[in-house]
PDB file of C-alpha atoms in Angstrom:
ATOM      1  CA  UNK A  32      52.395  72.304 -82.879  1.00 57.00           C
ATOM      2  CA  UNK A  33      54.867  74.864 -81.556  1.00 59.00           C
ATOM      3  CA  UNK A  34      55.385  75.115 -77.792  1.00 63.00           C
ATOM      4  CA  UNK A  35      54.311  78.173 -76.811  1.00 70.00           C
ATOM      5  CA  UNK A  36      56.569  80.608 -75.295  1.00 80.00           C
ATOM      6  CA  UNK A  37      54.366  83.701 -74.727  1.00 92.00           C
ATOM      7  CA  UNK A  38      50.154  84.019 -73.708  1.00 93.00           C
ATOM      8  CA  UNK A  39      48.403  83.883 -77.331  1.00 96.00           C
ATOM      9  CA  UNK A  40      46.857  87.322 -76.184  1.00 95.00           C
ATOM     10  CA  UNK A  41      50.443  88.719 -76.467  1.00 96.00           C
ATOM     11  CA  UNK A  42      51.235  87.315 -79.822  1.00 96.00           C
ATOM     12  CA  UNK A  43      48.098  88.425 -81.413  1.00 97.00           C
ATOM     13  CA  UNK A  44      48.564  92.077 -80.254  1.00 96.00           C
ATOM     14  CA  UNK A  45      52.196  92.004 -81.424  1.00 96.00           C
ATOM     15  CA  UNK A  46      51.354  90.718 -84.880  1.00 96.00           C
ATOM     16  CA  UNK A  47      48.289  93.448 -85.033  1.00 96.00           C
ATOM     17  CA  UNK A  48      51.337  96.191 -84.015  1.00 95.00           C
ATOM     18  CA  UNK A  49      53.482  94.794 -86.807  1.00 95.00           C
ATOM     19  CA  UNK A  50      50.778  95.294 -89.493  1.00 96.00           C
ATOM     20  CA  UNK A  51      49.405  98.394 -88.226  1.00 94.00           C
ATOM     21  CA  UNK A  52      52.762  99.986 -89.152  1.00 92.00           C
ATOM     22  CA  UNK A  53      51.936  99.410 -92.746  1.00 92.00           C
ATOM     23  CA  UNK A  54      48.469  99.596 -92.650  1.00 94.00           C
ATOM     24  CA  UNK A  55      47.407 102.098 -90.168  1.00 94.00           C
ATOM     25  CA  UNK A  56      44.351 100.889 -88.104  1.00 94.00           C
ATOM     26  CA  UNK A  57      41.196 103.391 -88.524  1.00 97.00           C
ATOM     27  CA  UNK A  58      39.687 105.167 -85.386  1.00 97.00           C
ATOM     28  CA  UNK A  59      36.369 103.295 -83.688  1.00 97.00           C
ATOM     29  CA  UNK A  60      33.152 104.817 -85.086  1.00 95.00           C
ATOM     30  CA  UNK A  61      30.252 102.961 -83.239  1.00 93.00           C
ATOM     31  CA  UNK A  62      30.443 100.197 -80.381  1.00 93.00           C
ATOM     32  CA  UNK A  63      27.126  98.274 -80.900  1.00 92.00           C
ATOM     33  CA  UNK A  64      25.420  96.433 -77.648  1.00 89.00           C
ATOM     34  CA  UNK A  65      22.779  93.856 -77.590  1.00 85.00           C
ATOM     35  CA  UNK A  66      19.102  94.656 -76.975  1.00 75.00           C
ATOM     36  CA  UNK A  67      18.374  92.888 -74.133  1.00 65.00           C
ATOM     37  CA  UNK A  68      14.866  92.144 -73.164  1.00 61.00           C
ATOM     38  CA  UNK A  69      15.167  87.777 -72.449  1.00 44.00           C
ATOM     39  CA  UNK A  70      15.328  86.951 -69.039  1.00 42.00           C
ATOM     40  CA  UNK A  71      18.652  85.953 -67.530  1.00 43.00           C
ATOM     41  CA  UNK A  72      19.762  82.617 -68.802  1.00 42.00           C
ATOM     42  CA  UNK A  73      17.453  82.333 -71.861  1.00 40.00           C
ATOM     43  CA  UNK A  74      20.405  82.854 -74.413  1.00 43.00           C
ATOM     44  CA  UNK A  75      23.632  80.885 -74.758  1.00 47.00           C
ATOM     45  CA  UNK A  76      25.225  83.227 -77.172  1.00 65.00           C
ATOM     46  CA  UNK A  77      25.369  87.219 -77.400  1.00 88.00           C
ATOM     47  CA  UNK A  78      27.848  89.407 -78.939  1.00 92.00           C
ATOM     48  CA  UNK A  79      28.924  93.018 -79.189  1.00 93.00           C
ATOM     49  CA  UNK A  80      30.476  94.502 -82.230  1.00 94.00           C
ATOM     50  CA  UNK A  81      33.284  97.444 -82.703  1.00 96.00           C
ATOM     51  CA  UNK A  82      32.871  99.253 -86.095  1.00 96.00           C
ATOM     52  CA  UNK A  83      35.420 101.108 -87.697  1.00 97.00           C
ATOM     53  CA  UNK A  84      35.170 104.514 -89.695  1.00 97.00           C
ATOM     54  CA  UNK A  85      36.088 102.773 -92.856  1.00 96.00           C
ATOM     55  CA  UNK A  86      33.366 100.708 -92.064  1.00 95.00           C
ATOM     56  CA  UNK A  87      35.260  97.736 -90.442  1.00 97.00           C
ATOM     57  CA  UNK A  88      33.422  95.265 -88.101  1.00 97.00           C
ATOM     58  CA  UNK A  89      34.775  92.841 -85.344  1.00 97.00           C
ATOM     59  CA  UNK A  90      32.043  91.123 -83.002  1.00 97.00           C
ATOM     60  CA  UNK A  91      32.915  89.249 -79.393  1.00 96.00           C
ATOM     61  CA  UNK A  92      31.310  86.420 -77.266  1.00 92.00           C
ATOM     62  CA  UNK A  93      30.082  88.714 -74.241  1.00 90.00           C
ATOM     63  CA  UNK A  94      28.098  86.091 -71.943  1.00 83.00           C
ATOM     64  CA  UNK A  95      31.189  85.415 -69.862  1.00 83.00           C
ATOM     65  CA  UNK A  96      30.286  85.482 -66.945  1.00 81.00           C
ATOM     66  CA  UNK A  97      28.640  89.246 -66.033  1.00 84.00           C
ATOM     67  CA  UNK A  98      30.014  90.768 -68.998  1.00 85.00           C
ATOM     68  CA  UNK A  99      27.212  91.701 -71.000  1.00 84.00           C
ATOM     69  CA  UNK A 100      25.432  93.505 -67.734  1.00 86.00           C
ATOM     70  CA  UNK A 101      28.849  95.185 -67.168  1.00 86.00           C
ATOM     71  CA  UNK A 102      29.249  96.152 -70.671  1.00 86.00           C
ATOM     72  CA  UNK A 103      25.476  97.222 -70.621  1.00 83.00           C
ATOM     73  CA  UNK A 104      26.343  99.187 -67.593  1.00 81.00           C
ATOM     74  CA  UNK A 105      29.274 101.063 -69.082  1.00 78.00           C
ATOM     75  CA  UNK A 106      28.177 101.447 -72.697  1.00 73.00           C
ATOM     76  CA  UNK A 107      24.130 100.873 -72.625  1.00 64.00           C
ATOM     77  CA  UNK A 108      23.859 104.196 -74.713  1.00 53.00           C
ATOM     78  CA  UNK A 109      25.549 102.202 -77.700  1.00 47.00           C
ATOM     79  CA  UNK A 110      27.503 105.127 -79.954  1.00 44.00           C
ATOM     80  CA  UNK A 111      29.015 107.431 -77.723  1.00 50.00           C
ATOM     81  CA  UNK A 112      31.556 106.022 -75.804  1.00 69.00           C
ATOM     82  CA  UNK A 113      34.037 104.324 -77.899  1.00 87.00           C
ATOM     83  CA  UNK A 114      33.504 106.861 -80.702  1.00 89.00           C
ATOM     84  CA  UNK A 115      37.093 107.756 -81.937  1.00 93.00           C
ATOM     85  CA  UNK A 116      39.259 105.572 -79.521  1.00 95.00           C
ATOM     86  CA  UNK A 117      42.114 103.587 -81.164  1.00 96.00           C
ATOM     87  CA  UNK A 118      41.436 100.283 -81.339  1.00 97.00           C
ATOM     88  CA  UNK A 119      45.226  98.991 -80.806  1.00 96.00           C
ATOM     89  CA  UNK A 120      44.527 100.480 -77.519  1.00 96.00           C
ATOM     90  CA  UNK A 121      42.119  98.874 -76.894  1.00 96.00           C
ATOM     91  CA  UNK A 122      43.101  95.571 -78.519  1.00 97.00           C
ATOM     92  CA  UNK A 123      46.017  95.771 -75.821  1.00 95.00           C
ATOM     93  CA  UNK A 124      43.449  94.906 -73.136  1.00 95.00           C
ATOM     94  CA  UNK A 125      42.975  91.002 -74.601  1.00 96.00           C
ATOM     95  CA  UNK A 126      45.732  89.837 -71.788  1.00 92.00           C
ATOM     96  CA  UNK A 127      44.986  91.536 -68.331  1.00 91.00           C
ATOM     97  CA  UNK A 128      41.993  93.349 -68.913  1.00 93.00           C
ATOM     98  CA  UNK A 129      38.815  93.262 -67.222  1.00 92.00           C
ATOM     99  CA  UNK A 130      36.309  90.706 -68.447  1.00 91.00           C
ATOM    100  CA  UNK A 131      34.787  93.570 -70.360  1.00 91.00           C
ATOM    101  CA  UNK A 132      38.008  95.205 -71.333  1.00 93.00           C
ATOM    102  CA  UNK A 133      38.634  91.821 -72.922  1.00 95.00           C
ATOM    103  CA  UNK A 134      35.591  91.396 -74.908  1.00 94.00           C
ATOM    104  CA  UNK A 135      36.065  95.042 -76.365  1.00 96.00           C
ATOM    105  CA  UNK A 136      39.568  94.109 -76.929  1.00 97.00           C
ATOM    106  CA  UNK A 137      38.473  90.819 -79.109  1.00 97.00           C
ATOM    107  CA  UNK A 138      36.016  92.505 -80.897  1.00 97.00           C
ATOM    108  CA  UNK A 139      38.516  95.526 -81.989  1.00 98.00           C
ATOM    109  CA  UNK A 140      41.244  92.658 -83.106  1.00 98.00           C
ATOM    110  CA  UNK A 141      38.663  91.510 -85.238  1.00 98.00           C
ATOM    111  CA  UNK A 142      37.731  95.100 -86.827  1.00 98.00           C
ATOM    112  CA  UNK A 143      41.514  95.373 -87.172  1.00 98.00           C
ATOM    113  CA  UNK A 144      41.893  91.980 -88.995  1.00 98.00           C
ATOM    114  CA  UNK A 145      38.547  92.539 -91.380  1.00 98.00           C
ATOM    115  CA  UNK A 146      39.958  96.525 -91.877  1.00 97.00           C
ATOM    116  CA  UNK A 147      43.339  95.244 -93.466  1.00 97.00           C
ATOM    117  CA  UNK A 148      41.024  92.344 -95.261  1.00 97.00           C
ATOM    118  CA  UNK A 149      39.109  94.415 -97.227  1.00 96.00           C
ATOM    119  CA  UNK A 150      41.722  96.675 -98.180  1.00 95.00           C
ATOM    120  CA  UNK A 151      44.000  94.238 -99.417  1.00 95.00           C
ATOM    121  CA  UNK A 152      41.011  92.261-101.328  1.00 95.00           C
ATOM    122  CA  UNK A 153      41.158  89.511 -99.003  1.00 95.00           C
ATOM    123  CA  UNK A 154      37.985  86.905 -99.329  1.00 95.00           C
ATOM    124  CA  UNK A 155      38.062  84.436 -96.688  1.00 96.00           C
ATOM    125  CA  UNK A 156      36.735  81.219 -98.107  1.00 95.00           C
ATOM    126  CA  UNK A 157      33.151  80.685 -97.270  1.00 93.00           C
ATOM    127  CA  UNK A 158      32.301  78.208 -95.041  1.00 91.00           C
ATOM    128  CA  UNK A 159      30.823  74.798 -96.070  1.00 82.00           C
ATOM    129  CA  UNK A 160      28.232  74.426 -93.186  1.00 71.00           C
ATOM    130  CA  UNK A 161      27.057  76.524 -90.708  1.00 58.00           C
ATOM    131  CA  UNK A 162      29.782  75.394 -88.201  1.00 61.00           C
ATOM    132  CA  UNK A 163      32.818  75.773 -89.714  1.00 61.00           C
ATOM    133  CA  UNK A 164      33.210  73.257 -92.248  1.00 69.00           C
ATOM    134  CA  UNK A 165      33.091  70.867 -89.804  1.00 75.00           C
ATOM    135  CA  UNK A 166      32.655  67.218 -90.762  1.00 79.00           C
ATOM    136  CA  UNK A 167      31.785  64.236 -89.003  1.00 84.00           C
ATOM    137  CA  UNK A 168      32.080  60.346 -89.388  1.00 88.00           C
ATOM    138  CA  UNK A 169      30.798  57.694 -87.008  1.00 90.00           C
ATOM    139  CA  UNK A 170      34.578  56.598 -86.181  1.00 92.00           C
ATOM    140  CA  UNK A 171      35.476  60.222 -84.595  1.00 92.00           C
ATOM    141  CA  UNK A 172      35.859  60.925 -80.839  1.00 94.00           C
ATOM    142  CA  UNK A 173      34.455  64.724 -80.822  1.00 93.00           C
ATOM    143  CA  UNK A 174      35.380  67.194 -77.922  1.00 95.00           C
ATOM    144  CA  UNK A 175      33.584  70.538 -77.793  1.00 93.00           C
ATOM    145  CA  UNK A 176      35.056  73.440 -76.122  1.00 94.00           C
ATOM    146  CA  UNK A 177      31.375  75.109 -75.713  1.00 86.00           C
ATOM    147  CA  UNK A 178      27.968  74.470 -76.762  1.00 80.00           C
ATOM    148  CA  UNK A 179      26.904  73.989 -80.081  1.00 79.00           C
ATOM    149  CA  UNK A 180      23.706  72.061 -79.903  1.00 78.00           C
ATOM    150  CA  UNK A 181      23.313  71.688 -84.129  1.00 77.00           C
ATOM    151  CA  UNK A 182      26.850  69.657 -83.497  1.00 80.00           C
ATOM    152  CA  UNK A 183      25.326  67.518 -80.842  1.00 83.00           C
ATOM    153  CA  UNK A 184      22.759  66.246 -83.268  1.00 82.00           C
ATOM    154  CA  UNK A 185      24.861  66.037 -85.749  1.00 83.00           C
ATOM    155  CA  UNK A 186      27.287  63.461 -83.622  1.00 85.00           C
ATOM    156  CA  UNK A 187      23.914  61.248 -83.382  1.00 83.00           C
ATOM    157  CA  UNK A 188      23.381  60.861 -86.590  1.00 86.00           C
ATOM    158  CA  UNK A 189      26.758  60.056 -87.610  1.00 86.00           C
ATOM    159  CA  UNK A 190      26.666  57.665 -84.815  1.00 88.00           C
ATOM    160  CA  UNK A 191      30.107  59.259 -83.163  1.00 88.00           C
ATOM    161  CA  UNK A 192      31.059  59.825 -79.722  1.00 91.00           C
ATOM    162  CA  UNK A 193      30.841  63.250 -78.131  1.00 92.00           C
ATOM    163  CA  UNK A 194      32.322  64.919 -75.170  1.00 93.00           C
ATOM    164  CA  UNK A 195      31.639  68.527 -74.134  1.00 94.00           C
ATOM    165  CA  UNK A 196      33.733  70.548 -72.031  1.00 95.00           C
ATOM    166  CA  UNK A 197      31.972  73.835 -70.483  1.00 89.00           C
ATOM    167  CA  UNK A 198      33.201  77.196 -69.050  1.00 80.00           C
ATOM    168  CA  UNK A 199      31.040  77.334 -66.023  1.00 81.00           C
ATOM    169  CA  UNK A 200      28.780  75.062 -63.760  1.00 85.00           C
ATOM    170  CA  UNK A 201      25.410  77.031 -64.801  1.00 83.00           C
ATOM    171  CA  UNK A 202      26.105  76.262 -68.418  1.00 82.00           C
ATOM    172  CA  UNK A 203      26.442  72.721 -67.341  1.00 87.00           C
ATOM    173  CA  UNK A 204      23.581  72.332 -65.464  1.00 87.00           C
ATOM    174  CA  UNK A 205      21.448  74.141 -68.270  1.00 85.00           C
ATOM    175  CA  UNK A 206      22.894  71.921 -71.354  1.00 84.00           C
ATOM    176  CA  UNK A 207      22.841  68.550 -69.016  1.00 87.00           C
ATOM    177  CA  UNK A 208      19.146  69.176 -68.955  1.00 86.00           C
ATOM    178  CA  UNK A 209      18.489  70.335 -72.256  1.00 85.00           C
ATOM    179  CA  UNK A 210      20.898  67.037 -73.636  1.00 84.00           C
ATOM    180  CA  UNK A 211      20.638  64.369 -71.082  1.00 83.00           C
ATOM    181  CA  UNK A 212      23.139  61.411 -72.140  1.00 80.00           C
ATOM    182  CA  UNK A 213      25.641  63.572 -73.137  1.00 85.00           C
ATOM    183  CA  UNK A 214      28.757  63.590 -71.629  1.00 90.00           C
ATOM    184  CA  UNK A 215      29.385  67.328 -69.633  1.00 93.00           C
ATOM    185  CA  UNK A 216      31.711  68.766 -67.675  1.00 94.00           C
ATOM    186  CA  UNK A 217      34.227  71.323 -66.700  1.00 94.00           C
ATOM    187  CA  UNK A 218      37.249  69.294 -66.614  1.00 95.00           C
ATOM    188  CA  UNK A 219      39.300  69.233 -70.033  1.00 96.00           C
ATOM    189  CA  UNK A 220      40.620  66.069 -69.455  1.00 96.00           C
ATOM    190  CA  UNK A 221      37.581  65.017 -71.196  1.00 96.00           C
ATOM    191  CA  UNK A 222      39.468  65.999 -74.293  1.00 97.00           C
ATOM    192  CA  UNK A 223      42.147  63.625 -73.971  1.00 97.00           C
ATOM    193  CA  UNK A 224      40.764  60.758 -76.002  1.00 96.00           C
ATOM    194  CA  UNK A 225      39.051  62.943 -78.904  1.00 96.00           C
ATOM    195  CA  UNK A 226      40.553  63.129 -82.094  1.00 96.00           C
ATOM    196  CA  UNK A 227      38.662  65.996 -83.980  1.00 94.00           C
ATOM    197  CA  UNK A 228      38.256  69.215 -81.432  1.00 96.00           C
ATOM    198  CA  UNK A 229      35.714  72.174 -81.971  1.00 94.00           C
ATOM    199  CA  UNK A 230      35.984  75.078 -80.015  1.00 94.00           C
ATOM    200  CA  UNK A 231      34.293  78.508 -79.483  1.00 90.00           C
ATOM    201  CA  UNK A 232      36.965  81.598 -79.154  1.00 90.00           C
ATOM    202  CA  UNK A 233      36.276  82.416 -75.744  1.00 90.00           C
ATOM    203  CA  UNK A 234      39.253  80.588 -75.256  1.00 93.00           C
ATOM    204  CA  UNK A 235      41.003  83.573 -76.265  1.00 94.00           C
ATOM    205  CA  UNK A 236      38.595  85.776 -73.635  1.00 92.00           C
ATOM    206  CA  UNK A 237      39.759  83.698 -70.848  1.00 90.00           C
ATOM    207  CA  UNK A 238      42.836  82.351 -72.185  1.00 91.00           C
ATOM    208  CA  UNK A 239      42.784  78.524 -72.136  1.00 94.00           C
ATOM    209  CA  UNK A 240      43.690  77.976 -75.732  1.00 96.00           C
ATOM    210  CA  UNK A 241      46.926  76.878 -75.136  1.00 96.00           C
ATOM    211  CA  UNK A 242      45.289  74.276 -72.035  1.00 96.00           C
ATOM    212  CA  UNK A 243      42.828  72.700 -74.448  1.00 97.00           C
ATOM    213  CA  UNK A 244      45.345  72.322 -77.385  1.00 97.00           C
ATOM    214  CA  UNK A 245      47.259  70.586 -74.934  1.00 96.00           C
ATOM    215  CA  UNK A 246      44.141  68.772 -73.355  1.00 97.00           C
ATOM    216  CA  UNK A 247      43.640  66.815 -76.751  1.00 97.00           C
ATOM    217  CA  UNK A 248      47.214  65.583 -77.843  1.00 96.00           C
ATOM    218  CA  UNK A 249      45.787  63.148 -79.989  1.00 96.00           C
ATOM    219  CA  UNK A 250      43.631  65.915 -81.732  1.00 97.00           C
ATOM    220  CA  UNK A 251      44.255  65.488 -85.678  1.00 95.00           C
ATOM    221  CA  UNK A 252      41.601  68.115 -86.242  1.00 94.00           C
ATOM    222  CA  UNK A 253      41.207  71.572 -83.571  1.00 96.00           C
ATOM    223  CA  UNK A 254      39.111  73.778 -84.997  1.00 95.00           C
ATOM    224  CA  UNK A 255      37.885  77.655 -83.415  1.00 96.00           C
ATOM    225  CA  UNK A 256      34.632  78.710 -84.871  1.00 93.00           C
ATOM    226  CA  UNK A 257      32.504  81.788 -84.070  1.00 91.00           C
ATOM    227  CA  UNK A 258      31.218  84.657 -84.643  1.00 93.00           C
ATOM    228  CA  UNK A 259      34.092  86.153 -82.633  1.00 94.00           C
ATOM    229  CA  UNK A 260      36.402  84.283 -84.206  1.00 96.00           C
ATOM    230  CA  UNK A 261      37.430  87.062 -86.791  1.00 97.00           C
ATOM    231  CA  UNK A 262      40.895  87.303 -86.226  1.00 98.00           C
ATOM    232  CA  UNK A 263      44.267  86.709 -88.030  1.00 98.00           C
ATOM    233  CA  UNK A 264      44.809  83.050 -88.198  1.00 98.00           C
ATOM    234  CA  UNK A 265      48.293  82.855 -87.732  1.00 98.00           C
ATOM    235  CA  UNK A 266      49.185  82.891 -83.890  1.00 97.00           C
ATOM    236  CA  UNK A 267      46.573  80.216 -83.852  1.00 98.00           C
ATOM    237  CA  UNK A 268      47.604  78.187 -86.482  1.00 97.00           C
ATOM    238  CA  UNK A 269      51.180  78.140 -84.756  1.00 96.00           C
ATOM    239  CA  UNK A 270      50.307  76.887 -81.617  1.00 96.00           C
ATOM    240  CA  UNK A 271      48.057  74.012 -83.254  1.00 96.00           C
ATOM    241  CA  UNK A 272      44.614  74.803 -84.238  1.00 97.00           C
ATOM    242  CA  UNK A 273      44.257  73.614 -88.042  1.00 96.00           C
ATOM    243  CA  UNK A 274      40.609  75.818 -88.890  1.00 95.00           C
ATOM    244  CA  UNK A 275      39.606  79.440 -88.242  1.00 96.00           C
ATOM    245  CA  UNK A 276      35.520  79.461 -88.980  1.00 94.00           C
ATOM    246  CA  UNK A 277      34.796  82.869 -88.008  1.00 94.00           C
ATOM    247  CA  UNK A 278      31.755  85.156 -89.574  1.00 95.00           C
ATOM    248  CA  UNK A 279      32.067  88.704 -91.663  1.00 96.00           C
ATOM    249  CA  UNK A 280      29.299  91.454 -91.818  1.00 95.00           C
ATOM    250  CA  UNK A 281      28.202  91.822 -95.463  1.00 95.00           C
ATOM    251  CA  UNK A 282      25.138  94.512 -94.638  1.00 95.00           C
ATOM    252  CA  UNK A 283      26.604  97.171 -91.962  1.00 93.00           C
ATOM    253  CA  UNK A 284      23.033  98.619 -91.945  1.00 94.00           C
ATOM    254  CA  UNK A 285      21.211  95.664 -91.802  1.00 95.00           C
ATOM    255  CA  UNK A 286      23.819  94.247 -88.689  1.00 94.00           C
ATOM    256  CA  UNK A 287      23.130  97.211 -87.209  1.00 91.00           C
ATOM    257  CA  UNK A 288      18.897  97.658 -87.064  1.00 92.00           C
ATOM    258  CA  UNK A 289      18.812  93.767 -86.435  1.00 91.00           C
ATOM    259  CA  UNK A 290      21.291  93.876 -83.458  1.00 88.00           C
ATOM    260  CA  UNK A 291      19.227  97.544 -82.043  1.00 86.00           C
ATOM    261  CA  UNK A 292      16.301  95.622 -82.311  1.00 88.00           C
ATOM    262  CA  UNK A 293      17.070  92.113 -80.717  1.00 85.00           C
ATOM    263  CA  UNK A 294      16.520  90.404 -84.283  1.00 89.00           C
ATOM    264  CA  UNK A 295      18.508  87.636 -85.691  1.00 90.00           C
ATOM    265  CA  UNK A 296      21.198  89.566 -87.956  1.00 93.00           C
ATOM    266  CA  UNK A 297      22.794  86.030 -89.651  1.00 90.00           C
ATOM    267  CA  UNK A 298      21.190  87.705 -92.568  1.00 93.00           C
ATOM    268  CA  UNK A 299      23.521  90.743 -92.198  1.00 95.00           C
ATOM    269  CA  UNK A 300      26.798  88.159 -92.292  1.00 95.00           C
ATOM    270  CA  UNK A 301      28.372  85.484 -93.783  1.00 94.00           C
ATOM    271  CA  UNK A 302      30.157  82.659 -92.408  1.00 93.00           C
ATOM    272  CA  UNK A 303      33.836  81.582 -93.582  1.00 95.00           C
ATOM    273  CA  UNK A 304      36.289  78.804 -92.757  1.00 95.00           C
ATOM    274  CA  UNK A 305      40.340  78.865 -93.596  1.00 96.00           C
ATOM    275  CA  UNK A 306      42.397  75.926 -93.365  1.00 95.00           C
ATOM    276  CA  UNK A 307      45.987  75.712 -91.903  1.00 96.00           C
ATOM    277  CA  UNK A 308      47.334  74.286 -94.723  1.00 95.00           C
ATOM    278  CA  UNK A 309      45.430  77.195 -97.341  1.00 95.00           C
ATOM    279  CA  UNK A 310      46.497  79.766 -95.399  1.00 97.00           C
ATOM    280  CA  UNK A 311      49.183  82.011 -97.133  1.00 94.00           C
ATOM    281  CA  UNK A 312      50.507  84.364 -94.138  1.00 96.00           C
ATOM    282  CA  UNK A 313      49.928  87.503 -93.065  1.00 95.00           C
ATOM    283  CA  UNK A 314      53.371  89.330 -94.301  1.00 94.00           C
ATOM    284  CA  UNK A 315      52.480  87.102 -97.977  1.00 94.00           C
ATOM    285  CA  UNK A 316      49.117  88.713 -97.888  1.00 92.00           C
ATOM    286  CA  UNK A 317      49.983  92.225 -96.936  1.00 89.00           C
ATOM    287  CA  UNK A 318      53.298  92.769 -98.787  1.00 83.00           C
ATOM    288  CA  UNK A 319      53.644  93.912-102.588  1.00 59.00           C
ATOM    289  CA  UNK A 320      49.630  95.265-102.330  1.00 52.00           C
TER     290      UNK A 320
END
């Protein structure tokens, strides 16, 4: 793992400025909001997407704390607002934005990242499971950075030990109940015995990434999964984390009813995971095309 010497947010953007020279980033065409009719609390995860006019998408986490009502707030209407803003600009935001400056910002990184993907051909591999390729044997330690209650049960059946490591007390509360018996908390100390590590990228929204990696020092395995996590894997992969599971939309049309309409759009998407180690580089993947 290299030692970090500037935030992550700060060596994404710089990378995205680098390829942007070659591959100039189209303008933002649509900034899609969640329908929100659950009451407060009844959803763990919810995510806004930034679509590009070549038909680009990038989606972010955006139950951090009050950013979904803030985001509702500023952008409720859905189309309007971000139509034709750069989204380097707003990609700048990831590292002292606003809470929702910084969710925009992730989710316009991501467009970026899956803009340059499709025009170079780029396929990330499909993932394996529905969490990232993620696999499990009854001598592993897990830490979650997150919830992800299919991994919980998972854990039980392979008869392994789990520890979960939240982002704020309500989310604790809420998952003690729901989970009783598993170990909960906010401290990431909890991390310091696991050796496989499975985290959301929120970290990048709040910027702990570069705590947790250093949390779990005898983590063999760190893995960021998401929906959010759409991003070039290379700052990541640098400072540690060995798998990027993030998720792609495959039907812009069907994405985009589903998410107007409060429906489950996993139909619309498909999941991938990319290991360190298969990982050819950004300036190998973007040169001689």
């Amino acid at each position: 793992m290299t030692t970090p010497t500037i935030p992550v947010a700060t060596a994404i953007t710089r990378q995205l400025d680098a390829i942007a020279q070659r591959w100039p980033t189209p303008r933002v065409r649509r900034l899609h909001v969640p329908h929100r009719d659950a009451a407060p609390g009844e959803h763990d995860a919810e995510f806004c997407a930034i679509e590009l006019d070549d038909g680009a998408f990038g989606l972010s986490y955006v139950l951090l704390g009050d950013t979904l009502n803030s985001l509702l707030a500023a952008h409720g209407g859905g189309a309007l607002p971000l139509a034709g803003a750069d989204p380097m600009g707003l990609a700048s935001r990831l590292l002292d934005g606003n809470a929702v400056e910084r969710a925009l910002a992730l989710a316009a990184i991501n467009a970026m990242t899956d803009s340059v993907w499709r025009r170079v051909g780029y396929e990330p591999p499909p993932a394996g499971n529905s969490l990232g390729d993620v696999e499990l044997a009854a001598t592993d330690h897990l830490g979650m950075i997150g919830f992800f209650p299919p991994l919980v049960r998972r854990v039980a059946e392979a008869g392994g030990r789990l520890s979960v490591v939240e982002m704020d007390e309500a989310m604790v509360a809420r998952q003690r109940e729901r989970f009783p018996g598993v170990t909960i908390g906010l401290d990431r100390a909890l991390l310091a015995d696991c050796n496989l590590v499975v985290g959301t990228s929120t970290m990048l929204l709040n910027d702990t990434l570069d705590g947790m990696l250093a949390a779990a020092p005898r983590a063999t395995r760190f893995a960021v999964i998401g929906p959010s996590a759409g991003l070039w894997p290379d700052t990541l992969f640098e400072r540690g984390v060995t798998l990027l599971g993030g998720t792609r939309i495959t039907d812009p049309a069907g994405f985009a009813a589903a998410m107007a309409a409060g429906a489950s759009w996993s139909g619309a998407t498909r999941k991938f995971a990319i290991e360190r180690g298969a990982w050819p580089g950004w300036r190998a993947l973007t040169q001689g095309v």
